[in-house]
Amino acid sequence: MGRIGEKWTVLVVLELASEPKRFSALRRSISGVSQKMLANTLRGLERDGFVTRTVHPTKPPSVEYDLTDLGRDIVGPLKDLAAWISDNLHRIDSARRRFDAEQGDDDMNPDTAPALAGEP
């Protein structure tokens, strides 16, 4: 559950849903992901059986990532979740503004709240 709920996991899986991709193509298509975070996400997805990593014997070697059957099985629910978020983002934003106004401070606002230990 933890892996599937991660922001980058959702974006990587949805990006690989259409076709296998090389690392550089994934990085270009996923706005804001760092090289390190993408590598960690792909490694975790491979470990959990959602993604396969294929090294092609070219010079230099090229690496391609693709969804496994398990990875393809989760695409539908992730697309449904993404659609639900898109449809309800205005309600979430409204609830956040209302909460912040009632609290009288911005401690819960991720854009203005102080970073927690270990966060960038």
CSV table of C-alpha atoms in Angstrom, one decimal:
chain,number,residue,atom,x,y,z
A,1,MET,CA,0.0,0.0,0.0
A,2,GLY,CA,2.8,2.4,0.8
A,3,ARG,CA,4.5,2.0,-2.6
A,4,ILE,CA,1.2,2.5,-4.5
A,5,GLY,CA,0.4,5.6,-2.5
A,6,GLU,CA,3.6,7.4,-3.3
A,7,LYS,CA,3.4,10.4,-5.7
A,8,TRP,CA,6.2,9.3,-8.0
A,9,THR,CA,4.9,5.7,-8.2
A,10,VAL,CA,1.6,6.8,-9.5
A,11,LEU,CA,3.1,9.0,-12.1
A,12,VAL,CA,5.6,6.4,-13.2
A,13,VAL,CA,3.0,3.6,-13.5
A,14,LEU,CA,0.7,5.9,-15.5
A,15,GLU,CA,3.5,6.9,-17.8
A,16,LEU,CA,4.5,3.3,-18.4
A,17,ALA,CA,0.9,2.3,-19.1
A,18,SER,CA,1.1,3.2,-22.8
A,19,GLU,CA,4.5,1.7,-23.6
A,20,PRO,CA,7.9,0.7,-22.3
A,21,LYS,CA,10.3,3.6,-21.8
A,22,ARG,CA,13.9,4.3,-21.2
A,23,PHE,CA,15.0,6.1,-18.0
A,24,SER,CA,15.7,9.4,-19.8
A,25,ALA,CA,12.3,9.4,-21.5
A,26,LEU,CA,10.6,8.8,-18.2
A,27,ARG,CA,12.5,11.6,-16.6
A,28,ARG,CA,11.6,14.0,-19.3
A,29,SER,CA,7.9,13.1,-19.2
A,30,ILE,CA,7.5,13.3,-15.4
A,31,SER,CA,7.7,17.0,-14.4
A,32,GLY,CA,9.7,17.7,-11.2
A,33,VAL,CA,11.1,14.2,-10.6
A,34,SER,CA,14.8,14.1,-9.8
A,35,GLN,CA,17.1,11.5,-11.2
A,36,LYS,CA,17.7,10.0,-7.7
A,37,MET,CA,14.0,9.9,-6.9
A,38,LEU,CA,13.1,8.3,-10.3
A,39,ALA,CA,15.8,5.7,-9.8
A,40,ASN,CA,14.6,4.9,-6.3
A,41,THR,CA,11.0,4.7,-7.5
A,42,LEU,CA,11.8,2.4,-10.4
A,43,ARG,CA,13.9,0.1,-8.1
A,44,GLY,CA,11.1,-0.1,-5.6
A,45,LEU,CA,8.6,-0.9,-8.3
A,46,GLU,CA,10.9,-3.6,-9.7
A,47,ARG,CA,11.4,-5.1,-6.3
A,48,ASP,CA,7.6,-5.2,-5.7
A,49,GLY,CA,6.9,-6.8,-9.1
A,50,PHE,CA,5.2,-3.9,-10.8
A,51,VAL,CA,8.0,-3.1,-13.3
A,52,THR,CA,10.6,-5.1,-15.3
A,53,ARG,CA,14.0,-3.6,-16.2
A,54,THR,CA,15.5,-4.9,-19.5
A,55,VAL,CA,19.1,-4.1,-20.4
A,56,HIS,CA,19.7,-4.2,-24.2
A,57,PRO,CA,23.2,-5.1,-25.3
A,58,THR,CA,24.0,-1.9,-27.2
A,59,LYS,CA,26.9,0.4,-26.9
A,60,PRO,CA,26.4,2.0,-24.5
A,61,PRO,CA,23.8,-0.4,-23.0
A,62,SER,CA,20.3,0.9,-23.0
A,63,VAL,CA,17.8,0.1,-20.2
A,64,GLU,CA,14.1,0.0,-20.7
A,65,TYR,CA,11.3,-0.2,-18.1
A,66,ASP,CA,7.9,-1.9,-18.6
A,67,LEU,CA,5.0,-2.8,-16.5
A,68,THR,CA,4.5,-6.4,-15.5
A,69,ASP,CA,1.0,-8.0,-15.5
A,70,LEU,CA,0.8,-6.9,-11.8
A,71,GLY,CA,1.7,-3.4,-12.9
A,72,ARG,CA,-0.9,-3.3,-15.7
A,73,ASP,CA,-3.5,-4.5,-13.2
A,74,ILE,CA,-3.1,-1.4,-11.1
A,75,VAL,CA,-3.3,1.1,-14.0
A,76,GLY,CA,-7.2,1.2,-14.0
A,77,PRO,CA,-7.6,1.9,-10.3
A,78,LEU,CA,-4.8,4.6,-10.5
A,79,LYS,CA,-6.5,6.3,-13.5
A,80,ASP,CA,-9.8,6.2,-11.5
A,81,LEU,CA,-8.0,7.8,-8.5
A,82,ALA,CA,-6.4,10.4,-10.6
A,83,ALA,CA,-9.7,11.3,-12.2
A,84,TRP,CA,-11.4,11.5,-8.8
A,85,ILE,CA,-8.6,13.8,-7.5
A,86,SER,CA,-9.0,16.0,-10.6
A,87,ASP,CA,-12.8,16.1,-10.2
A,88,ASN,CA,-12.5,17.0,-6.5
A,89,LEU,CA,-9.5,19.2,-6.3
A,90,HIS,CA,-11.6,22.3,-5.9
A,91,ARG,CA,-13.4,20.7,-2.9
A,92,ILE,CA,-10.1,19.8,-1.3
A,93,ASP,CA,-8.7,23.3,-1.8
A,94,SER,CA,-11.8,24.8,-0.4
A,95,ALA,CA,-11.6,22.5,2.7
A,96,ARG,CA,-8.0,23.5,3.2
A,97,ARG,CA,-8.7,27.2,3.0
A,98,ARG,CA,-11.6,26.8,5.4
A,99,PHE,CA,-9.5,24.8,7.9
A,100,ASP,CA,-6.6,27.2,7.7
A,101,ALA,CA,-9.0,30.2,8.3
A,102,GLU,CA,-10.5,28.5,11.3
A,103,GLN,CA,-7.1,27.7,12.8
A,104,GLY,CA,-5.9,31.2,12.3
A,105,ASP,CA,-2.5,30.1,11.1
A,106,ASP,CA,-0.7,28.4,8.2
A,107,ASP,CA,0.9,25.5,10.1
A,108,MET,CA,-1.1,23.0,8.1
A,109,ASN,CA,-0.5,24.7,4.8
A,110,PRO,CA,2.3,22.7,3.0
A,111,ASP,CA,3.3,25.7,1.1
A,112,THR,CA,4.1,27.9,4.1
A,113,ALA,CA,4.5,25.4,7.0
A,114,PRO,CA,8.0,24.8,8.4
A,115,ALA,CA,9.6,21.6,7.0
A,116,LEU,CA,9.5,18.5,9.1
A,117,ALA,CA,12.7,16.7,10.0
A,118,GLY,CA,13.9,14.9,7.0
A,119,GLU,CA,11.9,16.9,4.5
A,120,PRO,CA,13.5,19.1,1.9
